[in-house]
Amino acid sequence: MAKNKLLNLDFLKLPITTELFGIKAKAVGLPPGTLVHVGKQKIEKPVISLVDYFQDHFDTRTDITIEDATAVKETETVSWINLSGIHDISLIELFGQRFGIHNLALEDILNTQHRPKVEEMEGYNLIILKMLFFDDTTQSIDVEQISLILGPHYVLTFQEKEGDVFNGVRERLQRSNGRIRQRDSDYLAYALIDSIVDSYFHILEKVGDNLAQLEEDLLSNPEQSTLGRIHHYKRQLMILRKSVWPLREVISELYKEESPLIREDTQVFLRDLYDHTIQVLDTVEIFRDTVSGLQDLYMSAVSNRMNEIMKVLTIMASIFIPLTFIAGIYGMNFEYIPELKWRWGYFAIWGVMISCIMGMLIYFKRKKWL
Amino acid sequence: MAKNKLLNLDFLKLPITTELFGIKAKAVGLPPGTLVHVGKQKIEKPVISLVDYFQDHFDTRTDITIEDATAVKETETVSWINLSGIHDISLIELFGQRFGIHNLALEDILNTQHRPKVEEMEGYNLIILKMLFFDDTTQSIDVEQISLILGPHYVLTFQEKEGDVFNGVRERLQRSNGRIRQRDSDYLAYALIDSIVDSYFHILEKVGDNLAQLEEDLLSNPEQSTLGRIHHYKRQLMILRKSVWPLREVISELYKEESPLIREDTQVFLRDLYDHTIQVLDTVEIFRDTVSGLQDLYMSAVSNRMNEIMKVLTIMASIFIPLTFIAGIYGMNFEYIPELKWRWGYFAIWGVMISCIMGMLIYFKRKKWL
Amino acid sequence: MAKNKLLNLDFLKLPITTELFGIKAKAVGLPPGTLVHVGKQKIEKPVISLVDYFQDHFDTRTDITIEDATAVKETETVSWINLSGIHDISLIELFGQRFGIHNLALEDILNTQHRPKVEEMEGYNLIILKMLFFDDTTQSIDVEQISLILGPHYVLTFQEKEGDVFNGVRERLQRSNGRIRQRDSDYLAYALIDSIVDSYFHILEKVGDNLAQLEEDLLSNPEQSTLGRIHHYKRQLMILRKSVWPLREVISELYKEESPLIREDTQVFLRDLYDHTIQVLDTVEIFRDTVSGLQDLYMSAVSNRMNEIMKVLTIMASIFIPLTFIAGIYGMNFEYIPELKWRWGYFAIWGVMISCIMGMLIYFKRKKWL
Amino acid sequence: MAKNKLLNLDFLKLPITTELFGIKAKAVGLPPGTLVHVGKQKIEKPVISLVDYFQDHFDTRTDITIEDATAVKETETVSWINLSGIHDISLIELFGQRFGIHNLALEDILNTQHRPKVEEMEGYNLIILKMLFFDDTTQSIDVEQISLILGPHYVLTFQEKEGDVFNGVRERLQRSNGRIRQRDSDYLAYALIDSIVDSYFHILEKVGDNLAQLEEDLLSNPEQSTLGRIHHYKRQLMILRKSVWPLREVISELYKEESPLIREDTQVFLRDLYDHTIQVLDTVEIFRDTVSGLQDLYMSAVSNRMNEIMKVLTIMASIFIPLTFIAGIYGMNFEYIPELKWRWGYFAIWGVMISCIMGMLIYFKRKKWL
Amino acid sequence: MAKNKLLNLDFLKLPITTELFGIKAKAVGLPPGTLVHVGKQKIEKPVISLVDYFQDHFDTRTDITIEDATAVKETETVSWINLSGIHDISLIELFGQRFGIHNLALEDILNTQHRPKVEEMEGYNLIILKMLFFDDTTQSIDVEQISLILGPHYVLTFQEKEGDVFNGVRERLQRSNGRIRQRDSDYLAYALIDSIVDSYFHILEKVGDNLAQLEEDLLSNPEQSTLGRIHHYKRQLMILRKSVWPLREVISELYKEESPLIREDTQVFLRDLYDHTIQVLDTVEIFRDTVSGLQDLYMSAVSNRMNEIMKVLTIMASIFIPLTFIAGIYGMNFEYIPELKWRWGYFAIWGVMISCIMGMLIYFKRKKWL
């Protein structure tokens, strides 16, 4: 339809509410700590996997039962138990019972719209973060919530679906010589968070490339769809910002916290992580500035184009309207119009007209309209 | 009328003063603590209701007298006394006397335009909050003030009219096995505030849905009434913000306050509530950004449409004005115009004209105006 | 004149410098503490009035001498001495000597452009505030400075002219049973400040009504003078803000100050007053948002109107220019134009023209321009 | 030239770099504390003048040598030594040696682009401020740096050229009865700074008058040069702000500093000065708001004018293009056009045309375009 | 191409991602402290150079080996070891081992996109800064990262390529009488940082000159490419700001830090440096304001130009369209048009037409359109 083409933003029809704003749809009046899964079910069946290691010991298992997972809790080795798929509330409840997690914490884990935060609780720390993935097809950012429970000698991670940014960590765990095998669960938690923050750089890189492309397109051919894309990236940056902004606070709290679970020699790594987080934030802010600069450019391009259009109209009208008038004069049927009888009248009038055209052209040239 | 259609905002004619800005109309010079009801009377007759419970004990009564209400104050059981309808000043005064509430606190309760706040007073805490309801017909937010007096073993609530967001709490009270029955009045107050904050998520969800709809309409058919709707939601968000922004402070004060009335094991719930409040605030801010983004989009659409209109005009004028001139030339009545005598002059001139049209079309095509 | 009508802001010709910006015109190099009256003389002759009371004692006198005023200073009763008209420097100096007020304080009292502030000095507190009056004729806010000296058992007030917002306080003082008669000068000062803040609500109410009217006018008939009114209210809000913003600080300082002059049981009233001040500030900010929202609306209305105008032009030109061309074609004087000889040529051409009109109308209809 | 007239800002051609931005052009790599004069030489020969006083003693000398200046340093009387012209580096170095001033302080004194600041050093305080002068011819603000060294019983001032705002202070010093003669160098320094801040009020008054004039012109005749003036004042306010903003910090530091050089009885004056500084800042901010409000008004005036222009065009075109078409119809040369034969055809067509005009006029009247 | 000319920003085609946003491209999952060079290799072979000095001792060598560099570490003389070219990871690792630098610090040094920062570590301080160079050809700012390791009696500097802003420091080191030869490594580090900050003034000066030029061009001939240049400088200022903003924090941390490596007599120099940094920041902010002011001016110029264009069109159309209509009237072929028979009809009609023209001209004159 003609109307649609005005902005051409068809591909933007995202459901704002659920994807962007993340509104918790918990029924009013449910007692706090009631376990309700907020969000979509993204995996068919929850899968528990385990990595158990310490120094020379290394063991990895997938699709284990909750009992297996609980068994390793008490051992002296470091255990990383990951649950992919959090829609099964009874399973989450079981985790809560076995690992002694407060119901309010479980509620936060289940609410996939939760703001990133860290909370020190009795015997463990709860850390809620967002993993971001850039979907090249829709050029938009997918958000997946990940919750970490950092306990003594174990880390629990809760993901919405399979597939994460932790493959690097898994490889390092497998290698027997890495520093990570020498250290405790706090370092493992750090390594996981570090992977998440690192993955933000990839998102930023992709968004940056897209913005560069957008700018190039804007400069070479400012179409109307460009505005749609600007609007699109503005929103992507909003999502990004919403996920990244609280991160600063999270890392800084972790870093300053006097938790017995976090050793001193991990602090220096957290401080380094904090630096990275600041860099991510800086870049997001610069991207936002850039996008709004592009929007200004676009609006200027529209104004310039309007000027262009009006110039064409004005030039055409200014040249031909007077000429038409002159022609009209000698199209009149007065009985006595002396010029009409002149032998060279017709050619003389052509001369006049051409002079008019010349005059106008010189005028427009001077005004730099041509 | 034609004028009106320019913006088409008829449905917006809200009385700004009373609904949005909530200006206290207390007469100048009244002594402070003078009880004046500020706001509209929203219920015919005030109704007092009571829920009295503790562990196995549970009792609920509606439409009781003030004496009944006072009677339960001294008991060891937890009492929730609710008054719907606060226009009856003498009744409020009675409450003040029976429960030992300072006149300034009563004045605040009666002033339905008061800013959300918490104030620790001798023997009780005063908490003023706003309940929000989304009216689907007018697509606007209704605000109702609710004041809580949190005393030892009792909670008083003052509402402007019947109908609230506490049904969930009432149900949980009725069930004998809930945690709420084990705890004191501070937990009850928390549960009530939690219900209010939870209800904000519903408002946000509805506003979000409406914004999504608005965006879709804007993209598919940017009418002039769209601007009216943008303006409307901007104002709704202003109302929302005004109610929600002070909430952060309120909850944080409650959370940090060293009040003897608030036990330590309720603190963890308040902290959780604080997290929710922050999420509400975040979402309101994102909605505001979204609305102003939509306004930008609308203005761009208007500019683009202007370009569109001008293009049509320019194309039509640029093609036909020169042609009219050519026709005018050969409409002149000079005695000697050689071309007029030519056998195929008329067709030749058609040729010239069609070439002109073609030339212009190619020119416009190149400029991508077609 | 035609030009003037473009914006039609004639009624706005305020002298910016003196009324809005309040620039102190003290001669450079005068020693600090030199008494100079900055501002206009607003009353012919200064008038001193006195209210002297305590518990059962009550006495009120107008147009007394400075000696009478000094006499009551030493008594145990509470005295409120008011001076209307501060242009008589020698009188102010006398006050300074009799009541032991520092010259710098007197200088501030005389400078009617001073910023609201509170300052604790030896033996007394200086409080400078602004009384605001809304002038319905010019729809603008008049500012009058009022200075309070709060001493032990007495309050001095300095006003620029007669007429204030304290009639309520006077009535309460007259009644023998009020709380105010039981209390000391600190409560009197509080009551006076409270009256001033209360009067701001009246200003806000009037400004709110005017904004509502402005919005309604803007929606029903966006004239060019509307912009003038928007600009006008913007400036009124600037004045309001300038007066109200420092108030927050003033009240909060009074409230937190450990001054021996302010008793503990007055603190709770000051805290209440602080709440009111915050509400005033909130409302001013919301008004500012509203005004800038109205300005956006106005600009959109102008853009829409431009679109409207251009549409009319484009439709008229697009329909008639091609038709004129067609008529021009058959107005040519070529000897051989076959169509001219056809019997129904004239009617055929009418058919063609009507088809053209129809085509254009359908085209515009589709584009929703009609 | 035609182009230039578009904005007509010729008088604005200030050298941005040197006047506005004050970039220090010190050669890279010079050791810190190297004395380089940054700025223009504004006086031919440096002039040292001296005012030496205490209680009954008073002595003033101009054009003295550095030795004379050093001589009074040790005396118990208060000495104010002023140097006008700071381009002579060796002289400044001598001052440094004689008065024991650190090279870094001298470097700051010589750098006329330095930010206003106060720095407590061993035995003296360095205060750097800006004197502002309003040049009525160019309507712009001239900035001159002034540095104060406050030592025990002496004050050194370094000015770029002769002519300052201290004449009032000099007169007060001369009078034997003033407070200033009773006090020490800290009060002198205060008096000098007070004179500078007072002179800002004069600048503000002039800028305010100019803004009022600008507004009046904008309302009565919004020419294109108006925008140039708006831009001009925007920049003047930038200069003003840059000079005044750090002042707040300077005065507040002086006021709070526990320097042995500043006596307690001077503190109350500094506090008063602080109030004045805040007022200057407030006014500058209000001026900035005002200027940007004027810019909005101007842009609206431009939009309105465009509407005006388009209306004229649309009205003219809408009335005459259809008429021309009608005339064109009957200018066609078809053999059979029945109307042409009618006796009153010509007058009938006039009737039709006049009806058209009337119709259009009524239509435009209804749209309020006329 | 025609389209391109609309904005004419060809020279702006910078790769946004790498140059502006500096996104770290470290592979996800690499263990922290893994040494990866992030950035381009800017030099073929790393070059180590050494300056070794103390009081009378001075020695300078270029292109030495890592062993030579390590040798001087233990001596009591101050050693400045500079490495140009950081792409050789094994070399960096060697440095780490020999000088006991933590792997995380090495990682930061290798990441040329790191944010400026200072970090106190065991036995040394890591300082990361940016050197800026202004490339006159592209009128853009090149950023080079420089990292300093400040240890006891030695300073290591890591540069991306040869060529820096330290020649002044080198010269001062060579001279035997300078203060720098008397002091320890902390002063050397200060001198290096001071050189970097000084060089920012040069950049600012060049940007300022370019902005002045841009303004002049904008005023004399606002072409479309002007907008491109505005956009370009906006981005340059973004780069500048990103490099300079964290500097404030860095210097302030150095200044306040209680590091044993920084002596008290160096503190005063750091405080001076801090002042310079603030001045750089102020200037960058003013430049940003200036650029956005220029953008406003440009947009106004575009609007004014549009008005200009529309005026020409309106004047031409308003004058000639009615005339053409009049001519059209008498071009009609009605059998009975009395005027056509009049002897002087033709001349009379010329009179009418000239009156029309005059009327319109007077009308436009009055409207000040001419």
PDB file of N, CA and C in Angstrom, chain D residues 1 3 13 52 62 70 81 87 104 125 139 166 174 179 185 192 200 216 222 251 297 318 338 349:
ATOM      1  N   MET D   1      26.948  40.740  -0.941  1.00  0.00           N
ATOM      2  CA  MET D   1      26.556  39.587  -1.777  1.00  0.00           C
ATOM      3  C   MET D   1      25.267  38.957  -1.284  1.00  0.00           C
ATOM      4  N   LYS D   3      24.295  35.905  -0.983  1.00  0.00           N
ATOM      5  CA  LYS D   3      24.455  34.764  -0.074  1.00  0.00           C
ATOM      6  C   LYS D   3      24.576  35.226   1.369  1.00  0.00           C
ATOM      7  N   LYS D  13      32.204  37.855  13.030  1.00  0.00           N
ATOM      8  CA  LYS D  13      33.438  37.156  12.688  1.00  0.00           C
ATOM      9  C   LYS D  13      34.517  37.302  13.742  1.00  0.00           C
ATOM     10  N   ASP D  52      49.131  51.677  50.500  1.00  0.00           N
ATOM     11  CA  ASP D  52      49.620  51.172  51.777  1.00  0.00           C
ATOM     12  C   ASP D  52      48.822  51.867  52.864  1.00  0.00           C
ATOM     13  N   THR D  62      52.038  55.530  42.473  1.00  0.00           N
ATOM     14  CA  THR D  62      51.917  54.849  41.186  1.00  0.00           C
ATOM     15  C   THR D  62      53.289  54.778  40.530  1.00  0.00           C
ATOM     16  N   THR D  70      58.661  45.673  47.248  1.00  0.00           N
ATOM     17  CA  THR D  70      59.145  44.678  48.205  1.00  0.00           C
ATOM     18  C   THR D  70      59.304  45.283  49.592  1.00  0.00           C
ATOM     19  N   ILE D  81      49.587  45.867  46.350  1.00  0.00           N
ATOM     20  CA  ILE D  81      50.498  46.141  45.237  1.00  0.00           C
ATOM     21  C   ILE D  81      49.865  45.604  43.972  1.00  0.00           C
ATOM     22  N   HIS D  87      53.139  40.962  30.643  1.00  0.00           N
ATOM     23  CA  HIS D  87      53.897  40.337  29.561  1.00  0.00           C
ATOM     24  C   HIS D  87      55.390  40.288  29.850  1.00  0.00           C
ATOM     25  N   LEU D 104      55.000  27.449  39.735  1.00  0.00           N
ATOM     26  CA  LEU D 104      53.740  26.975  39.138  1.00  0.00           C
ATOM     27  C   LEU D 104      52.663  28.049  39.257  1.00  0.00           C
ATOM     28  N   ASN D 125      47.793  32.656  49.453  1.00  0.00           N
ATOM     29  CA  ASN D 125      46.742  32.052  48.630  1.00  0.00           C
ATOM     30  C   ASN D 125      46.790  32.649  47.237  1.00  0.00           C
ATOM     31  N   GLN D 139      28.952  44.949  21.119  1.00  0.00           N
ATOM     32  CA  GLN D 139      27.987  44.230  21.949  1.00  0.00           C
ATOM     33  C   GLN D 139      28.541  42.902  22.442  1.00  0.00           C
ATOM     34  N   PHE D 166      38.055  48.526  40.338  1.00  0.00           N
ATOM     35  CA  PHE D 166      38.386  48.687  41.752  1.00  0.00           C
ATOM     36  C   PHE D 166      38.332  50.132  42.246  1.00  0.00           C
ATOM     37  N   GLN D 174      40.679  55.428  50.741  1.00  0.00           N
ATOM     38  CA  GLN D 174      41.132  56.794  50.963  1.00  0.00           C
ATOM     39  C   GLN D 174      40.406  57.431  52.152  1.00  0.00           C
ATOM     40  N   ARG D 179      35.305  50.878  57.264  1.00  0.00           N
ATOM     41  CA  ARG D 179      35.635  49.629  57.946  1.00  0.00           C
ATOM     42  C   ARG D 179      36.910  49.019  57.363  1.00  0.00           C
ATOM     43  N   SER D 185      44.568  42.266  55.330  1.00  0.00           N
ATOM     44  CA  SER D 185      44.628  41.991  53.890  1.00  0.00           C
ATOM     45  C   SER D 185      43.516  41.051  53.427  1.00  0.00           C
ATOM     46  N   LEU D 192      38.047  43.321  46.967  1.00  0.00           N
ATOM     47  CA  LEU D 192      38.378  43.314  45.541  1.00  0.00           C
ATOM     48  C   LEU D 192      37.514  42.297  44.794  1.00  0.00           C
ATOM     49  N   TYR D 200      29.872  42.025  37.592  1.00  0.00           N
ATOM     50  CA  TYR D 200      29.140  41.060  36.774  1.00  0.00           C
ATOM     51  C   TYR D 200      27.670  41.449  36.675  1.00  0.00           C
ATOM     52  N   GLU D 216      12.032  42.306  21.678  1.00  0.00           N
ATOM     53  CA  GLU D 216      11.100  43.274  21.101  1.00  0.00           C
ATOM     54  C   GLU D 216      11.223  43.290  19.572  1.00  0.00           C
ATOM     55  N   PRO D 222      10.628  40.130  12.775  1.00  0.00           N
ATOM     56  CA  PRO D 222      11.626  39.050  12.837  1.00  0.00           C
ATOM     57  C   PRO D 222      12.448  38.945  11.574  1.00  0.00           C
ATOM     58  N   ILE D 251      34.663  30.818  45.442  1.00  0.00           N
ATOM     59  CA  ILE D 251      34.183  31.528  46.632  1.00  0.00           C
ATOM     60  C   ILE D 251      33.871  30.523  47.730  1.00  0.00           C
ATOM     61  N   LEU D 297      11.242  30.813  19.307  1.00  0.00           N
ATOM     62  CA  LEU D 297      10.292  31.784  18.764  1.00  0.00           C
ATOM     63  C   LEU D 297      10.659  32.151  17.333  1.00  0.00           C
ATOM     64  N   SER D 318      -4.924  28.906  -6.631  1.00  0.00           N
ATOM     65  CA  SER D 318      -6.202  28.204  -6.588  1.00  0.00           C
ATOM     66  C   SER D 318      -7.304  29.035  -7.242  1.00  0.00           C
ATOM     67  N   PRO D 338     -20.736  25.256 -29.079  1.00  0.00           N
ATOM     68  CA  PRO D 338     -22.022  25.973 -29.095  1.00  0.00           C
ATOM     69  C   PRO D 338     -21.992  27.259 -28.294  1.00  0.00           C
ATOM     70  N   ILE D 349     -19.865  33.616 -19.003  1.00  0.00           N
ATOM     71  CA  ILE D 349     -18.594  33.034 -18.538  1.00  0.00           C
ATOM     72  C   ILE D 349     -17.988  33.895 -17.441  1.00  0.00           C
TER      73      ILE D 349
END
